[in-house]
């Protein structure tokens, strides 16, 4: 399913600079994203066997089997595109999904109850988990409102490879963090503060010295795991048991990945990309074994975290980004599209879905396991300390679904990465599982510097891709010429957190840190009319301006405000406010001696005079109707 475009909206402009303040007006934008669902498909003419995956038939041939029942009706979440606020977006997506599930699943649930089959309803996709014999499977598959039936097999996680550390740490900061410039971002005051990272994995030792103070459930004196932890393992569970009431890791994989995202013990073990971020977690594997249902359950919980009893869901407590260092292999019964709708719906809620590309390299077309294959996922390959692609890192393009999609999106350090392990210790491992957490942490760094981008997944991903260190390769995959960027080996390159803020991803002359309104022509388009933006002056500490005479696009205009020391150079401007509904603003930087210049960007607008970018470069836009 293609990712829908973000729209770019223009406004007429004027420039006013005074000794107290300059107030130039320029082009503005509004971001929308949506994930249109495929139209409903009638299944009345299909045989019931034709709806059922062969593995599900085999699993129920001689007794009880687990399977997932997908209904024909799936939510159309394109309406999420109109909601810029992440919390509002999450609430809308949650409400849309739960209402559809409640309305359409009732007849199937009544059937299952009458047959005495164990079952569990999901809403992250409109589906039902069932355990039962062949007659139950057949009864469900014969229904016209059932689209397909997939198996729910046990899937063993691919263990990371132990290995020597890739390089020596510098003053306690691990080499991999220095390589991607995380320490340079910290020096600017951005450590992930205000951002929540979610991780679904084998679980987590939340009390690890490098993780405890970053756990959202810890206030420095006591722990509260409600809304901060969920266990999707309802039987078994190894040393953690089933339905663990507190974060627990029955392996070591999850604790290691979380350390790379946020870990810092306050001493010499500075192992995490975003030590100022908070984390929440979900266990989706039982001693390294997961199923499509456990993976889907964690995605569902992240969209609307619940209390420990699984009640009172609250989308406002959803994370900004989720790391997924795991795979769901088709050859073990998971079809290529089994989790596709689940991932797309999570992304529609404004959550960045980071996935590891897989360790099946070095052959081309070796990214073939969900969720890394999906367009809605941001997939990460692995490099070493010399920025060379790891031999094990899976390559694209994606052919298992016939898409030819270019993956991975980016690469990150994944060879000899030292991080936390259960028991309070540290160890180095290699794998794309070690690479993905760098990118989840990088998203947190970006959002701590640019909180106005929360929920704008398209823009976040574009900045990460465009700021990556461009790396070519002589390995030709999918017919892409050697050394072309992007390519199916490195994607868009190795991520670079420092360039992410200092760079100019959209080429409009303004750094990503200061750019309230990205101008990437590949992301933004021009809507309808607004005219005659005029500007007021400064009264005390308050800026004020007049709105355009009309609006184009959806709804009344909202504004972005940037501040700079010169009206001619907004290359190092500060983003004072974004998405402001009113026409005035109190800036704590005022009053101040000398010249301050402000850029007021109105959205939902166009005009024959489309204004200028933050650098002063004119922006072209179509004339208003």
PDB file of N, CA, C and O in Angstrom, residues 65 73 140 149 167 180 206 231 252 267 302 323 325 331 349 412 419 448 507 526 533 540 567 585 600:
ATOM      1  N   UNK A  65      -5.512 -26.541  16.712  1.00  0.00           N
ATOM      2  CA  UNK A  65      -4.538 -25.664  16.072  1.00  0.00           C
ATOM      3  C   UNK A  65      -4.861 -24.223  16.379  1.00  0.00           C
ATOM      4  O   UNK A  65      -5.994 -23.885  16.739  1.00  0.00           O
ATOM      5  N   UNK A  73     -14.000  -6.727   6.328  1.00  0.00           N
ATOM      6  CA  UNK A  73     -14.012  -5.292   6.632  1.00  0.00           C
ATOM      7  C   UNK A  73     -12.747  -4.910   7.391  1.00  0.00           C
ATOM      8  O   UNK A  73     -12.467  -5.459   8.456  1.00  0.00           O
ATOM      9  N   UNK A 140     -15.776 -21.215  10.541  1.00  0.00           N
ATOM     10  CA  UNK A 140     -15.429 -19.803  10.422  1.00  0.00           C
ATOM     11  C   UNK A 140     -15.123 -19.446   8.976  1.00  0.00           C
ATOM     12  O   UNK A 140     -15.582 -18.422   8.449  1.00  0.00           O
ATOM     13  N   UNK A 149      -7.859 -17.004   6.555  1.00  0.00           N
ATOM     14  CA  UNK A 149      -7.446 -17.597   7.814  1.00  0.00           C
ATOM     15  C   UNK A 149      -5.962 -17.938   7.705  1.00  0.00           C
ATOM     16  O   UNK A 149      -5.561 -18.712   6.836  1.00  0.00           O
ATOM     17  N   UNK A 167      34.909  -1.348  18.501  1.00  0.00           N
ATOM     18  CA  UNK A 167      35.980  -0.370  18.722  1.00  0.00           C
ATOM     19  C   UNK A 167      35.930   0.028  20.183  1.00  0.00           C
ATOM     20  O   UNK A 167      34.978  -0.268  20.893  1.00  0.00           O
ATOM     21  N   UNK A 180      27.885   7.686  14.785  1.00  0.00           N
ATOM     22  CA  UNK A 180      26.682   8.277  14.195  1.00  0.00           C
ATOM     23  C   UNK A 180      26.414   9.688  14.713  1.00  0.00           C
ATOM     24  O   UNK A 180      25.382  10.286  14.374  1.00  0.00           O
ATOM     25  N   UNK A 206      14.145  -4.159  33.639  1.00  0.00           N
ATOM     26  CA  UNK A 206      13.915  -2.729  33.817  1.00  0.00           C
ATOM     27  C   UNK A 206      14.806  -2.137  34.890  1.00  0.00           C
ATOM     28  O   UNK A 206      15.128  -0.943  34.854  1.00  0.00           O
ATOM     29  N   UNK A 231       2.752  -7.779  28.828  1.00  0.00           N
ATOM     30  CA  UNK A 231       3.282  -9.097  28.501  1.00  0.00           C
ATOM     31  C   UNK A 231       2.275  -9.824  27.619  1.00  0.00           C
ATOM     32  O   UNK A 231       1.152 -10.115  28.047  1.00  0.00           O
ATOM     33  N   UNK A 252      18.037 -12.396  26.615  1.00  0.00           N
ATOM     34  CA  UNK A 252      18.893 -11.238  26.886  1.00  0.00           C
ATOM     35  C   UNK A 252      18.767 -10.203  25.780  1.00  0.00           C
ATOM     36  O   UNK A 252      19.231  -9.080  25.901  1.00  0.00           O
ATOM     37  N   UNK A 267      27.595   6.732  34.685  1.00  0.00           N
ATOM     38  CA  UNK A 267      29.041   6.631  34.889  1.00  0.00           C
ATOM     39  C   UNK A 267      29.757   6.401  33.575  1.00  0.00           C
ATOM     40  O   UNK A 267      29.617   7.179  32.625  1.00  0.00           O
ATOM     41  N   UNK A 302       0.781  -0.845  22.072  1.00  0.00           N
ATOM     42  CA  UNK A 302       1.518   0.407  21.884  1.00  0.00           C
ATOM     43  C   UNK A 302       0.623   1.517  21.354  1.00  0.00           C
ATOM     44  O   UNK A 302       0.794   2.689  21.705  1.00  0.00           O
ATOM     45  N   UNK A 323      10.834   0.140  18.428  1.00  0.00           N
ATOM     46  CA  UNK A 323      11.890  -0.688  17.846  1.00  0.00           C
ATOM     47  C   UNK A 323      11.421  -2.138  17.770  1.00  0.00           C
ATOM     48  O   UNK A 323      10.843  -2.675  18.716  1.00  0.00           O
ATOM     49  N   UNK A 325      13.316  -5.492  16.748  1.00  0.00           N
ATOM     50  CA  UNK A 325      14.484  -6.277  16.356  1.00  0.00           C
ATOM     51  C   UNK A 325      14.103  -7.759  16.312  1.00  0.00           C
ATOM     52  O   UNK A 325      14.629  -8.584  17.067  1.00  0.00           O
ATOM     53  N   UNK A 331       8.445 -18.916   5.990  1.00  0.00           N
ATOM     54  CA  UNK A 331       8.623 -20.361   5.877  1.00  0.00           C
ATOM     55  C   UNK A 331       8.209 -21.096   7.141  1.00  0.00           C
ATOM     56  O   UNK A 331       8.090 -22.334   7.141  1.00  0.00           O
ATOM     57  N   UNK A 349      -1.334   5.773  13.283  1.00  0.00           N
ATOM     58  CA  UNK A 349      -1.506   6.438  14.573  1.00  0.00           C
ATOM     59  C   UNK A 349      -0.378   7.409  14.882  1.00  0.00           C
ATOM     60  O   UNK A 349      -0.351   7.991  15.969  1.00  0.00           O
ATOM     61  N   UNK A 412      22.948   1.149  10.078  1.00  0.00           N
ATOM     62  CA  UNK A 412      23.469   1.681  11.336  1.00  0.00           C
ATOM     63  C   UNK A 412      24.454   0.654  11.887  1.00  0.00           C
ATOM     64  O   UNK A 412      24.469  -0.509  11.473  1.00  0.00           O
ATOM     65  N   UNK A 419      26.290  -3.397  24.818  1.00  0.00           N
ATOM     66  CA  UNK A 419      25.096  -2.853  25.457  1.00  0.00           C
ATOM     67  C   UNK A 419      24.778  -3.691  26.688  1.00  0.00           C
ATOM     68  O   UNK A 419      25.504  -4.611  27.058  1.00  0.00           O
ATOM     69  N   UNK A 448      13.250  15.376  20.294  1.00  0.00           N
ATOM     70  CA  UNK A 448      13.569  16.243  21.420  1.00  0.00           C
ATOM     71  C   UNK A 448      13.979  17.630  20.926  1.00  0.00           C
ATOM     72  O   UNK A 448      13.764  18.633  21.609  1.00  0.00           O
ATOM     73  N   UNK A 507      16.458  20.823   1.273  1.00  0.00           N
ATOM     74  CA  UNK A 507      17.139  21.706   0.339  1.00  0.00           C
ATOM     75  C   UNK A 507      16.572  23.100   0.224  1.00  0.00           C
ATOM     76  O   UNK A 507      16.790  23.782  -0.781  1.00  0.00           O
ATOM     77  N   UNK A 526       0.661  21.488  -3.376  1.00  0.00           N
ATOM     78  CA  UNK A 526       0.016  22.792  -3.153  1.00  0.00           C
ATOM     79  C   UNK A 526      -1.499  22.652  -3.209  1.00  0.00           C
ATOM     80  O   UNK A 526      -2.035  22.112  -4.160  1.00  0.00           O
ATOM     81  N   UNK A 533      -1.616  37.870   3.430  1.00  0.00           N
ATOM     82  CA  UNK A 533      -1.124  37.822   4.804  1.00  0.00           C
ATOM     83  C   UNK A 533      -0.498  39.165   5.139  1.00  0.00           C
ATOM     84  O   UNK A 533       0.352  39.660   4.421  1.00  0.00           O
ATOM     85  N   UNK A 540       5.482  44.725  23.763  1.00  0.00           N
ATOM     86  CA  UNK A 540       6.083  44.017  24.887  1.00  0.00           C
ATOM     87  C   UNK A 540       6.746  42.745  24.385  1.00  0.00           C
ATOM     88  O   UNK A 540       7.609  42.781  23.525  1.00  0.00           O
ATOM     89  N   UNK A 567      17.312  39.072   9.337  1.00  0.00           N
ATOM     90  CA  UNK A 567      16.211  38.790   8.422  1.00  0.00           C
ATOM     91  C   UNK A 567      16.673  38.126   7.139  1.00  0.00           C
ATOM     92  O   UNK A 567      15.865  37.558   6.402  1.00  0.00           O
ATOM     93  N   UNK A 585       1.671  35.458  19.819  1.00  0.00           N
ATOM     94  CA  UNK A 585       2.576  34.551  20.505  1.00  0.00           C
ATOM     95  C   UNK A 585       3.428  35.347  21.471  1.00  0.00           C
ATOM     96  O   UNK A 585       3.928  36.420  21.135  1.00  0.00           O
ATOM     97  N   UNK A 600       6.953  34.157  10.014  1.00  0.00           N
ATOM     98  CA  UNK A 600       5.621  33.656  10.301  1.00  0.00           C
ATOM     99  C   UNK A 600       5.152  32.875   9.078  1.00  0.00           C
ATOM    100  O   UNK A 600       5.038  33.440   7.992  1.00  0.00           O
TER     101      UNK A 600
END
